Amino acid sequence: MRTYSFLTVLLWSCMFHAIHMMPSQKRTNKHLHSERITGLSENDGKTLHRTKRGWMWNQFFLLEEYTGPDTQYVGKLHTDQDKGDGNLKYILTGDGAGSLFIIDENTGDIHAAKKLDREEKSLYVLRAKAIDRKTGRQVEPESEFIIKIHDINDNEPKFTKDMYTASIPEMSGVGTSVIQVTATDADDANYGNSAKVVYSILQGQPYFSVDPETGLIKTALPDMSRENREQYQVVIQAKDMGGQMGGLSGTTTVNITLTDVNDNPPRFPQSTYQFSSPESAPPGTPLGRIKANDPDVGENAEIEYSISNGDGSDMFDIVTDKDTQEGIITVKKHLDFENKMLYTLRVEATNTHPDPRFLQLGPFKDTAFVKISVEDIDEPPVFSRPWYLIEVDEDAKEGSIIGQVVAQDPDITKNAIKYSVDRHTDLDRIFNIYSGNGSLFISKPLDREETPWHNITVIATEINNPKQSSQIPVFIRILDINDHAPEFAKYYETFVCENAKAGQLIQTVSAVDKDEPPRGHKFFFELVPEFAVHPNFSIVDNKDNTAGIMTRRNGYSRSKMSTYLLPIIIFDNDYPIQSSTGTLTIRVCACDSRGNMQSCNAEALLLPAGLSTGALVAILLCIIILLVLVVLFTALKRQRKKEPLIISKDDVRDNIVTYNDEGGGEEDTQAFDIGTLRNPEAREESKMRRDVIPETIFQIRRTAPLWENIDVQDFIHRRLKENDLDPAAPPYDSLATYAYEGNDSIANSLSSLESLTTEGNQDYDYLSDWGPRFKKLADMYGGEDSDRD
C-alpha cells in the first residue's frame, strides 16, 4: 500500500511541475522590469540597457514523511550569469533555510535535511540570492519562491468523541434518527481521496443503520420494545480513501438506550383478594395491600386505585402508595360484627398517564375483587349518649338523685354492667352513683357561688370482664337560688365640705350580689329606721341600682364634728328577699370655693392661716441647704490654716526658670529640671533643652561629684533634722526640696555687676568657645565693636 500511494504522489508531482513553470517566469520578469527602471543615468538622463538575464529553476515540490536513506532532493537554483567557473555563490534564506533546507552555494542544489509533515506546515516561503564572490555584489535581485509539501495518506479518520450516548423512545418507526457521529481526517481534502471519509456499521445490525456520507444513525427495525431489551451498543467505522481498499479507518462506540413509553396496561396478578378486620379497628386502619403489575417505568407505571362498587364501598377506602404503586385498603367507618360480617369490594387499577398512540391496544386499566371479613371481639360498654348534661339546684338535699347515665354491652352476650365515678374528677366526693342502674346522687351540699360547674367522669365496666370498660363525661350545672344579700360594690371614701349647701350630692353608691337571678339584679336603698330622718344627710334611690347621698343643711364644722356615720340598708328583689346594712363614713373637710378638698385633718386648724404643707417643706429644705454650706465653709477654713511643708521665700519647687539659651529672655518659661537639685547624681548627666534642637554638641568641663562636697552633706543633714522637728510636717513620706543650687558654677557669673570691680576691659573671647548657645553673648561682649557699643 505504501508503494501505491508513493506512485500516485509522483504522478501528481509531474503534473504540478508543468503547471507551475509559468508563474515563476512571470515573477522573474517582474524583477527585471524593476531593474530596468532603476538603471537611469544621473548625468545624461539616458536609459541604460543591460542584457536580459534572470533566475532559472523548476517549481519545487516535496513529499511529506520521506523516509529514504539520503536527503530528499528539492530542486536547483540557477542564473544565466553563472558561467560555471565557480565565481557565483548561492544563498538561501526564509522558512527553514539552513535547518530544514540546505543549498549548495556553488551549484544551487537544494536538499531537504529532515522529514517534513504537511499537517504541521504545508508550504515554505524562501528567498534566493546570487552573489559575485569577487565583488560581493548581487548579480540578480533577491527572488522569493515557495516549496509546497505534497500530501500522502498518513492520517486515519478520528471521531470527535471516543464514545457517544443517545436515547430513543421504544416502539419508534423504521428510519427514526438516533444520533449523528462525525469523523475528521487531517490529510489534504483538496488532494486525492486521502481525506474522503465513508461511514459503516460494524456492530448493531439489524437494529440500526448509518448513513455512509453523513454518519447519521437511524433505526432499522420497527416496534423495538424496551421491556424486551433496553440497551444497545453500536460500533461505527469511518474509513478514508472513499472507503476503498487500502484506506485508513477509525471506530467509535455509540450506546443507545430505549426510553419507556406507556404501551402496557396494569394487570392484577390475581382476580380475588381476601382480608379480615376486627370490628374494633378505628377508621384509617390499614387492612392490606394489593398491586397491579405494569412493566413500564416512571410516570408510565403510575397507578391509581379506586373502589368502583360493592356492598362495602362506604365502609372501606383504598389509597395509592406513591413509592411502591400499591393500593392500601383502609377502614373508613366503624365496623360492627353484629351488624355485618362480610363485605365484597370491586377494586379498579388505572394508569394515570395513558399514551393516546396505544389506546387501540385496549383499556389501560384492570379490576379485581376484594373480600373483607369482620372478626367479632369483646367490645367495651357503649353509653347511650356521647356526653351528659345535668342541672341541679344549689339547695338540693344530700342523697337526692340528680340524673342517670345508661350504657350497655354491644356484644351478642350482653354482659351485665356496673357504674362508678372517676374520683380523679371528683376529689371532694360531692357526687356518687348507684353501680347497678347508673343513677347519680349528691353526697355533700352544693354552693353555686363557690363552684358553678362540676365536670365528672362516669365509668361503665363489664362485670364478667373488668378489662372492658368505657367512660363518659358528665357536666353538672348548679342552678342559683337567692341565698346572698347585696352589699356595697366597694369601700367609699366620702367627705363633705365645711361650706356645703343643703341638697348637695356628696356621694353615689352602688351594690353587688353574688347571686345571679334569671331576670337580673334589682337593688333598693334606704336609711335604717332609727336614722330614717337624719338631721344632716338623706339618701335618694336612683332606681338604677344606685343611690345618692345628699346634704340636708348648710355648713359643717370640723371642730365640732369631724366624722359622720350613715347606716344604709340594701335590699334585692328575688325570692326570698335578702338584705344587708352598710355604714358609710363621711368626713368633714376644708374645701376651696369650687368644692375641691384641701384638708380633712383636725391638726391643720392649728397652722397659721395661709401657710400650706408645701410651703413648710420648702422652708425646711432651705434650712438644710444653709446648714450644709456652713459646714463646708468651716472645713475649707481649717484646711487653709495648715502650714505648708516648706516655709521659705526661696522655695523653688518647679518654679525655676532657666535663661541659659540665646533667646527668649524673661518670656522663656521653660522650667528647669528640679531633679538636678533633688538628686546630686542627676546633675552629672549632660542634659540639653528639650525644646531647642542643638546645632553643635559641645562638652562641658566636669567638676568633682557634688556628693563628695562636705558642705552639701552638712546642709542636707541640717535640713533633714529641721524637717523631722517641724510640727506642721505631714505624718507620711513626702519629697522635701532644699533649694540648694550648689557652688562652683561651670560658667562662673555672667552678671555685669562684677565687671565694675575689674580693672580695664574684661576679655570675653572665651564665650565663643562655649558653643552656639552663647553665640549671642559672644557677639555682644566678645569684640571691640561690642565694647564701643
Short mmCIF file of C-alpha atoms in Angstrom, two decimals, residues 301-744:
data_model
loop_
_atom_site.label_atom_id
_atom_site.label_comp_id
_atom_site.label_asym_id
_atom_site.label_seq_id
_atom_site.Cartn_x
_atom_site.Cartn_y
_atom_site.Cartn_z
CA ALA A 301 -46.14 2.94 35.58
CA GLU A 302 -48.05 5.20 38.00
CA ILE A 303 -51.36 3.62 39.01
CA GLU A 304 -54.42 5.00 40.73
CA TYR A 305 -56.65 2.59 42.68
CA SER A 306 -60.33 3.11 43.35
CA ILE A 307 -63.36 1.15 44.64
CA SER A 308 -65.82 1.08 41.74
CA ASN A 309 -68.71 -0.61 43.53
CA GLY A 310 -69.58 -3.27 46.11
CA ASP A 311 -71.52 -3.58 49.34
CA GLY A 312 -68.64 -2.10 51.37
CA SER A 313 -67.73 0.92 49.29
CA ASP A 314 -68.97 3.23 52.07
CA MET A 315 -67.21 1.25 54.83
CA PHE A 316 -63.73 0.94 53.29
CA ASP A 317 -61.37 3.08 51.24
CA ILE A 318 -58.27 2.48 49.12
CA VAL A 319 -55.29 4.82 48.66
CA THR A 320 -52.21 4.55 46.43
CA ASP A 321 -48.71 4.25 47.85
CA LYS A 322 -46.69 6.56 45.54
CA ASP A 323 -43.43 4.80 46.33
CA THR A 324 -44.48 1.20 45.68
CA GLN A 325 -47.54 1.82 43.46
CA GLU A 326 -49.60 -0.44 45.74
CA GLY A 327 -53.21 0.00 46.78
CA ILE A 328 -53.72 0.17 50.55
CA ILE A 329 -57.20 -0.82 51.79
CA THR A 330 -58.22 1.05 54.96
CA VAL A 331 -61.23 1.16 57.28
CA LYS A 332 -63.45 4.14 56.55
CA LYS A 333 -66.15 3.72 59.23
CA HIS A 334 -66.55 1.75 62.45
CA LEU A 335 -67.31 -1.92 61.82
CA ASP A 336 -69.91 -3.92 63.70
CA PHE A 337 -69.71 -7.67 63.64
CA GLU A 338 -73.25 -7.95 64.94
CA ASN A 339 -74.50 -5.83 62.04
CA LYS A 340 -72.49 -7.30 59.07
CA MET A 341 -69.77 -9.92 58.96
CA LEU A 342 -68.60 -9.93 55.27
CA TYR A 343 -68.00 -7.21 52.67
CA THR A 344 -67.14 -7.51 48.96
CA LEU A 345 -65.34 -4.72 47.05
CA ARG A 346 -64.60 -4.25 43.35
CA VAL A 347 -61.21 -2.51 43.01
CA GLU A 348 -60.01 -0.88 39.79
CA ALA A 349 -56.37 -0.02 38.83
CA THR A 350 -55.86 2.65 36.14
CA ASN A 351 -52.79 4.27 34.57
CA THR A 352 -52.66 7.95 35.42
CA HIS A 353 -50.71 8.94 32.24
CA PRO A 354 -52.08 6.94 29.26
CA ASP A 355 -50.48 7.41 25.83
CA PRO A 356 -53.08 8.11 23.10
CA ARG A 357 -50.95 6.33 20.50
CA PHE A 358 -51.50 2.97 22.18
CA LEU A 359 -55.13 3.22 23.26
CA GLN A 360 -56.05 0.86 20.45
CA LEU A 361 -54.25 -1.88 22.33
CA GLY A 362 -57.11 -1.94 24.86
CA PRO A 363 -58.20 -0.17 28.07
CA PHE A 364 -55.27 0.75 30.30
CA LYS A 365 -56.93 -0.48 33.50
CA ASP A 366 -57.78 -3.72 35.30
CA THR A 367 -60.17 -4.86 38.07
CA ALA A 368 -60.09 -7.33 40.96
CA PHE A 369 -62.42 -8.31 43.82
CA VAL A 370 -61.56 -7.91 47.49
CA LYS A 371 -63.44 -9.74 50.21
CA ILE A 372 -63.20 -8.48 53.81
CA SER A 373 -64.48 -10.49 56.77
CA VAL A 374 -65.23 -8.78 60.10
CA GLU A 375 -63.99 -10.52 63.25
CA ASP A 376 -66.02 -10.39 66.47
CA ILE A 377 -64.27 -9.13 69.60
CA ASP A 378 -65.38 -8.42 73.15
CA GLU A 379 -66.20 -4.73 72.98
CA PRO A 380 -66.46 -2.36 75.94
CA PRO A 381 -69.85 -0.98 77.06
CA VAL A 382 -71.36 1.78 74.93
CA PHE A 383 -73.19 4.75 76.53
CA SER A 384 -76.44 5.97 75.11
CA ARG A 385 -75.03 9.48 74.66
CA PRO A 386 -71.59 10.89 73.86
CA TRP A 387 -71.88 13.13 76.97
CA TYR A 388 -74.46 14.08 79.63
CA LEU A 389 -75.62 17.45 80.98
CA ILE A 390 -77.37 17.55 84.38
CA GLU A 391 -78.76 20.66 86.13
CA VAL A 392 -79.40 20.78 89.89
CA ASP A 393 -80.40 23.50 92.38
CA GLU A 394 -77.72 24.51 94.80
CA ASP A 395 -80.03 23.91 97.77
CA ALA A 396 -80.64 20.26 96.78
CA LYS A 397 -80.63 17.92 99.75
CA GLU A 398 -77.88 15.39 100.33
CA GLY A 399 -78.73 11.98 98.89
CA SER A 400 -81.17 13.31 96.29
CA ILE A 401 -80.88 11.82 92.79
CA ILE A 402 -79.92 14.39 90.14
CA GLY A 403 -79.76 12.23 86.95
CA GLN A 404 -78.87 8.89 85.34
CA VAL A 405 -76.42 7.52 82.74
CA VAL A 406 -77.12 4.41 80.64
CA ALA A 407 -74.66 2.00 78.96
CA GLN A 408 -74.93 -1.50 77.51
CA ASP A 409 -72.71 -4.26 76.14
CA PRO A 410 -72.76 -4.14 72.28
CA ASP A 411 -71.79 -7.83 72.01
CA ILE A 412 -74.30 -10.63 71.48
CA THR A 413 -73.64 -11.93 75.00
CA LYS A 414 -74.97 -8.70 76.58
CA ASN A 415 -72.90 -8.89 79.75
CA ALA A 416 -74.01 -7.06 82.91
CA ILE A 417 -72.52 -3.61 83.58
CA LYS A 418 -71.58 -1.72 86.75
CA TYR A 419 -71.08 2.04 87.08
CA SER A 420 -68.57 4.14 89.07
CA VAL A 421 -67.34 7.73 89.34
CA ASP A 422 -63.76 8.52 88.46
CA ARG A 423 -62.54 10.06 91.73
CA HIS A 424 -59.78 11.95 89.95
CA THR A 425 -62.55 14.16 88.57
CA ASP A 426 -64.39 14.45 91.91
CA LEU A 427 -61.76 14.79 94.61
CA ASP A 428 -64.22 16.25 97.16
CA ARG A 429 -66.59 13.27 96.64
CA ILE A 430 -69.57 15.57 96.20
CA PHE A 431 -71.32 13.11 93.85
CA ASN A 432 -71.88 9.38 93.85
CA ILE A 433 -73.55 6.80 91.60
CA TYR A 434 -75.55 3.61 92.06
CA SER A 435 -73.43 0.88 90.47
CA GLY A 436 -76.45 -1.11 89.28
CA ASN A 437 -78.51 1.46 87.35
CA GLY A 438 -76.18 4.48 86.86
CA SER A 439 -78.24 6.95 88.98
CA LEU A 440 -76.22 9.94 90.23
CA PHE A 441 -76.93 11.48 93.65
CA ILE A 442 -75.47 14.21 95.90
CA SER A 443 -73.20 13.32 98.82
CA LYS A 444 -72.36 16.83 100.06
CA PRO A 445 -74.02 20.30 99.99
CA LEU A 446 -73.63 22.40 96.88
CA ASP A 447 -72.60 26.07 96.60
CA ARG A 448 -73.04 27.73 93.22
CA GLU A 449 -71.10 30.82 94.25
CA GLU A 450 -68.06 28.68 95.03
CA THR A 451 -68.26 26.19 92.10
CA PRO A 452 -70.97 26.79 89.48
CA TRP A 453 -69.94 23.77 87.34
CA HIS A 454 -68.81 20.22 88.13
CA ASN A 455 -67.27 18.07 85.41
CA ILE A 456 -67.05 14.44 86.42
CA THR A 457 -66.35 11.19 84.54
CA VAL A 458 -68.54 8.06 84.89
CA ILE A 459 -67.03 4.64 84.11
CA ALA A 460 -69.06 1.66 82.86
CA THR A 461 -67.36 -1.76 83.27
CA GLU A 462 -68.43 -5.30 82.27
CA ILE A 463 -68.83 -7.42 85.37
CA ASN A 464 -67.58 -10.62 83.71
CA ASN A 465 -64.61 -8.87 82.05
CA PRO A 466 -63.39 -5.86 84.07
CA LYS A 467 -60.85 -5.05 81.35
CA GLN A 468 -63.70 -3.98 79.10
CA SER A 469 -64.73 -0.53 80.28
CA SER A 470 -65.60 2.84 78.86
CA GLN A 471 -66.08 6.29 80.30
CA ILE A 472 -68.24 9.28 79.56
CA PRO A 473 -68.08 12.95 80.70
CA VAL A 474 -70.93 14.29 82.80
CA PHE A 475 -71.34 18.06 83.08
CA ILE A 476 -73.27 19.16 86.19
CA ARG A 477 -74.55 22.74 86.29
CA ILE A 478 -75.50 24.20 89.71
CA LEU A 479 -78.61 26.40 89.49
CA ASP A 480 -78.69 29.58 91.55
CA ILE A 481 -81.01 30.39 94.47
CA ASN A 482 -81.21 33.72 96.31
CA ASP A 483 -79.07 32.94 99.35
CA HIS A 484 -76.78 36.00 99.45
CA ALA A 485 -77.62 39.58 100.49
CA PRO A 486 -76.43 42.55 98.41
CA GLU A 487 -73.63 44.77 99.69
CA PHE A 488 -71.71 47.88 98.73
CA ALA A 489 -69.81 47.47 95.48
CA LYS A 490 -66.65 48.91 97.08
CA TYR A 491 -65.36 50.88 100.02
CA TYR A 492 -66.36 54.53 99.65
CA GLU A 493 -64.23 57.43 100.96
CA THR A 494 -66.88 60.11 101.35
CA PHE A 495 -66.37 63.68 102.54
CA VAL A 496 -68.50 66.80 102.93
CA CYS A 497 -67.16 70.34 102.67
CA GLU A 498 -67.50 72.71 105.58
CA ASN A 499 -69.06 75.24 103.24
CA ALA A 500 -71.52 72.72 101.70
CA LYS A 501 -75.05 73.80 100.92
CA ALA A 502 -78.28 71.92 101.66
CA GLY A 503 -79.39 69.48 98.95
CA GLN A 504 -75.85 68.96 97.60
CA LEU A 505 -74.85 65.46 96.26
CA ILE A 506 -71.73 64.23 98.03
CA GLN A 507 -71.62 60.51 97.06
CA THR A 508 -73.21 57.95 94.72
CA VAL A 509 -73.21 54.33 95.97
CA SER A 510 -73.94 51.04 94.18
CA ALA A 511 -74.29 47.39 95.27
CA VAL A 512 -73.25 43.89 94.14
CA ASP A 513 -74.74 40.46 94.80
CA LYS A 514 -73.08 37.04 94.47
CA ASP A 515 -76.36 35.56 93.27
CA GLU A 516 -77.38 35.55 89.61
CA PRO A 517 -81.17 35.84 89.31
CA PRO A 518 -82.56 34.93 85.89
CA ARG A 519 -84.13 38.38 85.43
CA GLY A 520 -81.09 40.31 86.64
CA HIS A 521 -80.37 42.25 89.81
CA LYS A 522 -82.66 44.88 91.29
CA PHE A 523 -81.49 46.73 94.43
CA PHE A 524 -83.23 49.19 96.77
CA PHE A 525 -81.51 51.64 99.20
CA GLU A 526 -82.88 53.30 102.38
CA LEU A 527 -81.69 54.51 105.75
CA VAL A 528 -82.14 52.26 108.80
CA PRO A 529 -85.36 53.01 110.66
CA GLU A 530 -83.51 54.71 113.52
CA PHE A 531 -81.96 57.17 111.01
CA ALA A 532 -84.96 57.45 108.75
CA VAL A 533 -84.99 61.21 109.34
CA HIS A 534 -81.32 62.15 109.58
CA PRO A 535 -80.66 65.77 110.51
CA ASN A 536 -77.51 66.05 108.40
CA PHE A 537 -77.88 63.71 105.37
CA SER A 538 -80.52 61.95 103.30
CA ILE A 539 -80.49 59.13 100.69
CA VAL A 540 -82.18 59.15 97.27
CA ASP A 541 -82.75 55.83 95.41
CA ASN A 542 -81.98 56.39 91.70
CA LYS A 543 -83.99 53.28 90.63
CA ASP A 544 -80.95 52.04 88.62
CA ASN A 545 -79.25 50.02 91.40
CA THR A 546 -77.55 53.19 92.68
CA ALA A 547 -78.37 55.79 95.35
CA GLY A 548 -77.22 59.34 96.06
CA ILE A 549 -76.19 60.77 99.45
CA MET A 550 -77.45 64.38 99.87
CA THR A 551 -76.75 67.11 102.46
CA ARG A 552 -79.69 68.42 104.48
CA ARG A 553 -78.26 71.66 105.92
CA ASN A 554 -75.82 74.46 105.21
CA GLY A 555 -72.29 74.37 106.65
CA TYR A 556 -70.38 71.75 108.67
CA SER A 557 -67.64 72.31 111.23
CA ARG A 558 -64.64 70.03 111.74
CA SER A 559 -64.05 71.45 115.16
CA LYS A 560 -67.47 70.30 116.29
CA MET A 561 -67.85 67.05 114.34
CA SER A 562 -65.14 65.70 112.04
CA THR A 563 -66.80 62.37 111.04
CA TYR A 564 -70.39 61.16 110.48
CA LEU A 565 -71.57 57.52 110.29
CA LEU A 566 -74.55 56.88 107.97
CA PRO A 567 -76.04 53.29 108.08
CA ILE A 568 -77.81 52.25 104.80
CA ILE A 569 -79.97 49.14 104.16
CA ILE A 570 -79.69 47.40 100.73
CA PHE A 571 -82.50 45.04 99.54
CA ASP A 572 -82.65 42.73 96.49
CA ASN A 573 -85.77 41.78 94.52
CA ASP A 574 -85.52 37.98 94.38
CA TYR A 575 -87.19 35.29 96.46
CA PRO A 576 -86.54 35.07 99.29
CA ILE A 577 -85.61 38.72 99.67
CA GLN A 578 -82.16 39.28 101.12
CA SER A 579 -80.87 42.50 102.68
CA SER A 580 -77.79 43.87 104.41
CA THR A 581 -76.76 47.05 106.18
CA GLY A 582 -73.69 49.02 105.20
CA THR A 583 -72.28 52.01 107.06
CA LEU A 584 -70.95 54.98 105.10
CA THR A 585 -68.24 57.07 106.82
CA ILE A 586 -68.46 60.76 105.93
CA ARG A 587 -65.58 63.10 106.86
CA VAL A 588 -65.82 66.87 107.16
CA CYS A 589 -63.08 68.60 105.12
CA ALA A 590 -61.95 72.08 104.22
CA CYS A 591 -62.61 72.86 100.55
CA ASP A 592 -61.96 75.73 98.20
CA SER A 593 -64.62 77.80 96.52
CA ARG A 594 -65.03 75.16 93.78
CA GLY A 595 -65.62 72.34 96.24
CA ASN A 596 -62.18 70.72 95.87
CA MET A 597 -60.97 69.10 99.07
CA GLN A 598 -57.90 70.71 100.67
CA SER A 599 -57.59 69.20 104.14
CA CYS A 600 -59.59 66.84 106.32
CA ASN A 601 -57.21 66.65 109.34
CA ALA A 602 -58.10 68.43 112.58
CA GLU A 603 -54.39 69.31 113.18
CA ALA A 604 -54.42 71.56 110.15
CA LEU A 605 -56.56 74.04 112.09
CA LEU A 606 -53.63 74.94 114.33
CA LEU A 607 -51.37 76.03 111.44
CA PRO A 608 -51.06 79.77 110.56
CA ALA A 609 -53.51 80.94 108.02
CA GLY A 610 -52.24 80.98 104.50
CA LEU A 611 -49.26 78.57 105.16
CA SER A 612 -49.69 75.24 103.40
CA THR A 613 -47.80 71.98 103.85
CA GLY A 614 -45.83 72.52 100.64
CA ALA A 615 -44.56 75.86 101.93
CA LEU A 616 -43.38 74.24 105.15
CA VAL A 617 -41.47 71.60 103.22
CA ALA A 618 -39.76 74.25 101.09
CA ILE A 619 -38.71 76.21 104.21
CA LEU A 620 -37.26 73.06 105.75
CA LEU A 621 -35.20 72.29 102.62
CA CYS A 622 -33.77 75.79 102.59
CA ILE A 623 -32.67 75.46 106.22
CA ILE A 624 -30.92 72.15 105.46
CA ILE A 625 -29.07 73.64 102.47
CA LEU A 626 -27.82 76.57 104.58
CA LEU A 627 -26.52 74.18 107.25
CA VAL A 628 -24.59 72.19 104.61
CA LEU A 629 -23.00 75.35 103.22
CA VAL A 630 -21.88 76.42 106.72
CA VAL A 631 -20.25 73.04 107.34
CA LEU A 632 -18.38 73.15 104.02
CA PHE A 633 -17.16 76.71 104.64
CA THR A 634 -15.83 75.71 108.09
CA ALA A 635 -13.95 72.75 106.63
CA LEU A 636 -12.30 74.94 103.98
CA LYS A 637 -11.18 77.47 106.64
CA ARG A 638 -9.48 74.71 108.62
CA GLN A 639 -7.71 73.48 105.50
CA ARG A 640 -6.26 76.93 104.81
CA LYS A 641 -4.85 77.29 108.35
CA LYS A 642 -2.47 74.32 107.90
CA GLU A 643 1.22 75.25 107.40
CA PRO A 644 2.83 74.26 104.11
CA LEU A 645 5.65 71.74 104.08
CA ILE A 646 8.30 74.39 103.25
CA ILE A 647 8.03 77.91 104.70
CA SER A 648 10.61 79.80 102.79
CA LYS A 649 10.77 82.60 100.31
CA ASP A 650 13.39 80.56 98.49
CA ASP A 651 11.01 77.70 97.69
CA VAL A 652 11.97 76.92 94.12
CA ARG A 653 10.00 73.68 93.53
CA ASP A 654 9.17 73.56 89.84
CA ASN A 655 9.37 77.33 89.60
CA ILE A 656 12.97 77.94 88.49
CA VAL A 657 13.12 79.50 85.03
CA THR A 658 16.29 78.95 83.01
CA TYR A 659 17.79 81.64 80.81
CA ASN A 660 20.84 79.72 79.55
CA ASP A 661 19.87 79.99 75.89
CA GLU A 662 20.40 82.66 73.32
CA GLY A 663 16.83 83.89 73.12
CA GLY A 664 13.58 84.24 74.93
CA GLY A 665 14.68 86.22 77.95
CA GLU A 666 12.06 86.61 80.56
CA GLU A 667 9.43 85.33 78.17
CA ASP A 668 11.07 81.91 78.13
CA THR A 669 9.23 79.85 80.75
CA GLN A 670 10.88 76.50 80.10
CA ALA A 671 11.05 75.09 83.61
CA PHE A 672 14.38 73.99 84.98
CA ASP A 673 14.69 70.34 85.86
CA ILE A 674 14.35 70.48 89.63
CA GLY A 675 15.62 66.93 89.84
CA THR A 676 19.12 68.33 89.44
CA LEU A 677 18.88 69.82 92.95
CA ARG A 678 16.90 66.96 94.43
CA ASN A 679 19.28 64.23 93.17
CA PRO A 680 23.01 65.01 93.05
CA GLU A 681 23.64 62.19 90.56
CA ALA A 682 21.23 63.69 88.05
CA ARG A 683 23.44 66.80 87.83
CA GLU A 684 26.28 64.73 86.47
CA GLU A 685 24.30 63.88 83.33
CA SER A 686 24.68 66.23 80.38
CA LYS A 687 21.13 67.20 79.66
CA MET A 688 20.07 69.66 76.98
CA ARG A 689 16.91 71.63 76.46
CA ARG A 690 14.08 69.58 75.04
CA ASP A 691 12.53 72.48 73.12
CA VAL A 692 15.69 73.56 71.22
CA ILE A 693 17.49 71.44 68.63
CA PRO A 694 21.22 71.89 69.31
CA GLU A 695 23.34 72.96 66.38
CA THR A 696 26.56 71.56 67.84
CA ILE A 697 27.03 69.25 70.78
CA PHE A 698 29.81 70.60 72.96
CA GLN A 699 31.47 69.20 76.04
CA ILE A 700 31.37 70.97 79.38
CA ARG A 701 34.21 70.67 81.78
CA ARG A 702 33.29 68.21 84.50
CA THR A 703 33.90 69.02 88.17
CA ALA A 704 34.14 66.85 91.21
CA PRO A 705 30.90 64.98 92.13
CA LEU A 706 28.57 67.05 94.23
CA TRP A 707 28.01 64.35 96.77
CA GLU A 708 31.72 64.46 97.66
CA ASN A 709 31.34 68.04 98.89
CA ILE A 710 31.19 68.03 102.70
CA ASP A 711 29.25 71.30 102.73
CA VAL A 712 26.38 69.72 100.81
CA GLN A 713 26.26 66.77 103.19
CA ASP A 714 26.11 69.03 106.23
CA PHE A 715 23.45 71.10 104.53
CA ILE A 716 21.31 68.05 103.79
CA HIS A 717 21.64 66.67 107.33
CA ARG A 718 20.72 70.03 108.79
CA ARG A 719 17.62 70.33 106.62
CA LEU A 720 16.60 66.73 107.42
CA LYS A 721 16.74 67.49 111.10
CA GLU A 722 14.67 70.65 110.64
CA ASN A 723 12.11 68.70 108.68
CA ASP A 724 11.85 65.97 111.30
CA LEU A 725 11.28 68.57 114.05
CA ASP A 726 8.72 70.51 112.01
CA PRO A 727 5.29 70.12 113.75
CA ALA A 728 3.48 71.04 110.53
CA ALA A 729 5.06 68.20 108.52
CA PRO A 730 2.54 65.55 107.38
CA PRO A 731 2.62 62.10 109.01
CA TYR A 732 3.62 60.40 105.74
CA ASP A 733 6.63 60.28 103.45
CA SER A 734 6.98 63.35 101.28
CA LEU A 735 9.52 64.91 98.95
CA ALA A 736 11.31 67.89 100.51
CA THR A 737 13.17 70.41 98.36
CA TYR A 738 16.16 72.12 99.99
CA ALA A 739 16.64 74.85 97.39
CA TYR A 740 20.41 74.40 97.28
CA GLU A 741 21.91 75.18 93.89
CA GLY A 742 25.46 74.13 94.75
CA ASN A 743 28.68 76.00 94.20
CA ASP A 744 31.48 76.45 91.65
#
